[in-house]
Amino acid sequence: MSDKDRILEHEYDGIKEYDNPMPRWWVITFWATIIYSAIYLVVVGGMGTGQGNVDEYEADMTAWRAAYPQDGGPVDVAGILAMSSDTEALEEGNEVYTKYCAACHAADGGGMIGPNLTDDAWIHGGTVEQIHQVIAEGVLAKGMPAWGKMLSPEQVDQVTAYVWSLAGSTPAAPKAPEGEQVTR
Ligand code: HEC
């Protein structure tokens, strides 16, 4: 093909157009993107055998929910009881307690705005599960915050163990017992 053949037919104001082909690398890239988009639609876009973004997201979320149950899963009673006689865990629990709980329950658990946590009278029950539940879910109407939303599940367990360990201690200014007597 001579250069002359590649001059296109039309002419405007004396200007002719030369049929200058796109460079090969450009044409190859152009077709490659089109082929890639077709493969992408089938494999990732959800049109074919691939999972698709939505399904992939749902699968990820299902796995996440299984790994981190939002209701905290079953309360690890044995683990909390073990923690309540483990110095290291109790130290962690004490730290959480001093930071978040002492303002209302007093530093030694004797009670102020919140009830005495050292006696054997409990408004919401005195089992590990019940104490854990009150701490995790709170009693919002009465001014006890839901700590499950603010602390990690591990911290809730630790502070539950710490509260459990307070039983029978003698606070400086104990608040009168509230709720029902519970025997352990
Ligand atoms: C803003 C004040 C406040 C803070 C902070 C607070 N509490 Fe309470 N808490 C209360 C009140 C008020 C109640 C009583 C709820 C009721 O009357 O039903 C309570 C109840 C409880 C009970 C149940 C007592 C029972 O007799 O059944 C436990 C256990 C408890 N709190 C633990 C904690 C722990 C652990 C923390 C820290 C992580 C904490 N609280 C922080 C105010 C507070």
Short mmCIF file of N, CA and C and ligand atoms in Angstrom, two decimals, residues 96-105 112-117 119 121-126 130-132 134-135 138-145 147 151 155-156 159-160 162-163 175 178-180, ligand 1:
data_model
loop_
_atom_site.label_atom_id
_atom_site.label_comp_id
_atom_site.label_asym_id
_atom_site.label_seq_id
_atom_site.Cartn_x
_atom_site.Cartn_y
_atom_site.Cartn_z
N VAL A 96 -10.23 -2.26 84.39
CA VAL A 96 -11.47 -1.88 83.72
C VAL A 96 -12.44 -1.29 84.74
N TYR A 97 -12.53 -1.94 85.89
CA TYR A 97 -13.47 -1.50 86.92
C TYR A 97 -13.15 -0.07 87.38
N THR A 98 -11.88 0.18 87.67
CA THR A 98 -11.48 1.49 88.17
C THR A 98 -11.78 2.58 87.14
N LYS A 99 -11.57 2.22 85.88
CA LYS A 99 -11.74 3.22 84.82
C LYS A 99 -13.21 3.50 84.53
N TYR A 100 -14.03 2.44 84.49
CA TYR A 100 -15.39 2.61 83.97
C TYR A 100 -16.49 2.43 85.02
N CYS A 101 -16.23 1.80 86.11
CA CYS A 101 -17.31 1.42 87.01
C CYS A 101 -17.26 2.15 88.35
N ALA A 102 -16.03 2.49 88.78
CA ALA A 102 -15.86 3.02 90.13
C ALA A 102 -16.66 4.31 90.35
N ALA A 103 -16.85 5.08 89.29
CA ALA A 103 -17.57 6.35 89.42
C ALA A 103 -18.97 6.15 89.98
N CYS A 104 -19.59 5.03 89.65
CA CYS A 104 -20.96 4.80 90.11
C CYS A 104 -21.06 3.74 91.20
N HIS A 105 -20.12 2.79 91.21
CA HIS A 105 -20.23 1.70 92.19
C HIS A 105 -19.21 1.84 93.31
N MET A 112 -22.61 3.60 95.10
CA MET A 112 -22.95 5.03 95.23
C MET A 112 -24.21 5.26 94.43
N ILE A 113 -24.04 5.69 93.18
CA ILE A 113 -25.21 5.81 92.30
C ILE A 113 -25.72 4.40 91.99
N GLY A 114 -24.79 3.50 91.74
CA GLY A 114 -25.13 2.11 91.48
C GLY A 114 -25.10 1.31 92.77
N PRO A 115 -25.71 0.14 92.75
CA PRO A 115 -25.80 -0.66 93.98
C PRO A 115 -24.45 -1.23 94.43
N ASN A 116 -24.44 -1.61 95.70
CA ASN A 116 -23.32 -2.31 96.33
C ASN A 116 -23.08 -3.63 95.58
N LEU A 117 -21.83 -3.86 95.16
CA LEU A 117 -21.52 -5.09 94.42
C LEU A 117 -20.81 -6.11 95.30
N ASP A 119 -22.06 -7.15 98.46
CA ASP A 119 -22.96 -7.94 99.32
C ASP A 119 -23.57 -9.08 98.51
N ALA A 121 -26.80 -9.38 97.96
CA ALA A 121 -28.12 -8.99 97.47
C ALA A 121 -27.97 -8.50 96.03
N TRP A 122 -28.79 -9.04 95.16
CA TRP A 122 -28.70 -8.67 93.74
C TRP A 122 -30.06 -8.30 93.21
N ILE A 123 -30.12 -7.16 92.49
CA ILE A 123 -31.39 -6.74 91.88
C ILE A 123 -31.70 -7.62 90.68
N HIS A 124 -30.65 -7.96 89.92
CA HIS A 124 -30.85 -8.69 88.66
C HIS A 124 -30.30 -10.11 88.72
N GLY A 125 -30.10 -10.60 89.91
CA GLY A 125 -29.63 -11.98 90.06
C GLY A 125 -28.13 -12.05 90.25
N GLY A 126 -27.68 -13.06 90.98
CA GLY A 126 -26.28 -13.11 91.37
C GLY A 126 -25.48 -14.23 90.74
N GLN A 130 -26.02 -13.94 85.07
CA GLN A 130 -26.86 -12.76 85.30
C GLN A 130 -26.01 -11.50 85.46
N ILE A 131 -24.91 -11.63 86.20
CA ILE A 131 -24.03 -10.47 86.39
C ILE A 131 -23.43 -10.06 85.05
N HIS A 132 -22.98 -11.07 84.30
CA HIS A 132 -22.41 -10.80 82.98
C HIS A 132 -23.44 -10.10 82.09
N VAL A 134 -26.08 -8.23 82.96
CA VAL A 134 -26.33 -6.83 83.36
C VAL A 134 -25.18 -5.95 82.89
N ILE A 135 -23.95 -6.44 83.05
CA ILE A 135 -22.81 -5.63 82.65
C ILE A 135 -22.81 -5.42 81.13
N GLY A 138 -26.55 -3.76 80.31
CA GLY A 138 -26.92 -2.59 81.10
C GLY A 138 -28.38 -2.62 81.55
N VAL A 139 -28.74 -1.60 82.31
CA VAL A 139 -30.14 -1.38 82.69
C VAL A 139 -30.36 0.10 82.37
N LEU A 140 -30.57 0.35 81.08
CA LEU A 140 -30.52 1.73 80.60
C LEU A 140 -31.51 2.63 81.33
N ALA A 141 -32.70 2.11 81.63
CA ALA A 141 -33.72 2.93 82.27
C ALA A 141 -33.29 3.38 83.67
N LYS A 142 -32.40 2.59 84.31
CA LYS A 142 -31.97 2.91 85.67
C LYS A 142 -30.60 3.57 85.72
N GLY A 143 -30.00 3.79 84.56
CA GLY A 143 -28.72 4.50 84.53
C GLY A 143 -27.50 3.61 84.53
N MET A 144 -27.68 2.30 84.32
CA MET A 144 -26.53 1.40 84.19
C MET A 144 -26.25 1.21 82.70
N PRO A 145 -25.09 1.72 82.22
CA PRO A 145 -24.80 1.64 80.78
C PRO A 145 -24.60 0.20 80.30
N TRP A 147 -22.26 -2.08 78.77
CA TRP A 147 -20.80 -2.08 78.54
C TRP A 147 -20.39 -2.98 77.40
N LEU A 151 -16.92 -2.04 75.74
CA LEU A 151 -15.74 -2.83 76.09
C LEU A 151 -15.66 -4.05 75.16
N GLN A 155 -12.87 -7.89 77.95
CA GLN A 155 -12.93 -6.96 79.08
C GLN A 155 -14.19 -7.17 79.90
N VAL A 156 -15.31 -7.45 79.20
CA VAL A 156 -16.56 -7.70 79.94
C VAL A 156 -16.40 -8.93 80.82
N VAL A 159 -14.10 -7.98 83.81
CA VAL A 159 -14.72 -7.16 84.85
C VAL A 159 -15.82 -7.95 85.57
N THR A 160 -16.46 -8.90 84.84
CA THR A 160 -17.43 -9.78 85.50
C THR A 160 -16.71 -10.61 86.57
N TYR A 162 -14.02 -9.82 88.05
CA TYR A 162 -13.60 -8.93 89.14
C TYR A 162 -14.77 -8.66 90.09
N VAL A 163 -15.95 -8.39 89.50
CA VAL A 163 -17.13 -8.15 90.35
C VAL A 163 -17.43 -9.41 91.17
N LYS A 175 -23.25 0.58 100.68
CA LYS A 175 -24.63 0.97 100.46
C LYS A 175 -25.51 -0.18 100.93
N GLU A 178 -29.61 -4.08 98.13
CA GLU A 178 -30.79 -3.87 97.28
C GLU A 178 -31.07 -5.18 96.56
N GLY A 179 -32.34 -5.47 96.32
CA GLY A 179 -32.69 -6.68 95.60
C GLY A 179 -32.85 -7.86 96.54
N GLU A 180 -32.63 -9.04 95.98
CA GLU A 180 -32.87 -10.25 96.77
C GLU A 180 -31.58 -10.92 97.21
C1 HEC B 1 -23.38 5.82 85.34
C2 HEC B 1 -23.37 4.99 86.50
C3 HEC B 1 -22.90 3.55 86.37
C4 HEC B 1 -21.72 3.09 85.86
C5 HEC B 1 -20.59 3.90 85.23
C6 HEC B 1 -21.75 1.66 86.04
N1 HEC B 1 -22.90 1.27 86.63
FE1 HEC B 1 -23.40 -0.62 87.13
N2 HEC B 1 -25.22 0.02 87.77
C7 HEC B 1 -25.61 1.35 87.85
C8 HEC B 1 -26.97 1.41 88.37
C9 HEC B 1 -27.75 2.68 88.59
C10 HEC B 1 -27.36 0.09 88.59
C11 HEC B 1 -28.70 -0.40 89.16
C12 HEC B 1 -29.63 -0.80 88.04
C13 HEC B 1 -31.01 -1.12 88.53
O1 HEC B 1 -31.44 -0.55 89.55
O2 HEC B 1 -31.66 -1.93 87.85
C14 HEC B 1 -26.22 -0.76 88.23
C15 HEC B 1 -26.23 -2.13 88.35
C16 HEC B 1 -25.13 -2.93 88.16
C17 HEC B 1 -25.08 -4.35 88.40
C18 HEC B 1 -26.24 -5.22 88.88
C19 HEC B 1 -26.35 -5.10 90.36
C20 HEC B 1 -27.50 -5.89 90.93
O3 HEC B 1 -27.77 -5.73 92.12
O4 HEC B 1 -28.12 -6.68 90.19
C21 HEC B 1 -23.81 -4.76 88.13
C22 HEC B 1 -23.28 -6.17 88.25
C23 HEC B 1 -23.08 -3.61 87.67
N3 HEC B 1 -23.90 -2.51 87.70
C24 HEC B 1 -21.77 -3.63 87.28
C25 HEC B 1 -21.13 -2.54 86.69
C26 HEC B 1 -19.83 -2.63 86.08
C27 HEC B 1 -18.98 -3.86 86.02
C28 HEC B 1 -19.56 -1.40 85.58
C29 HEC B 1 -18.35 -0.94 84.80
C30 HEC B 1 -18.00 -1.68 83.61
C31 HEC B 1 -20.67 -0.53 85.93
N4 HEC B 1 -21.61 -1.27 86.57
C32 HEC B 1 -20.72 0.82 85.64
C33 HEC B 1 -24.87 2.45 87.47
C34 HEC B 1 -23.62 2.40 86.86
#
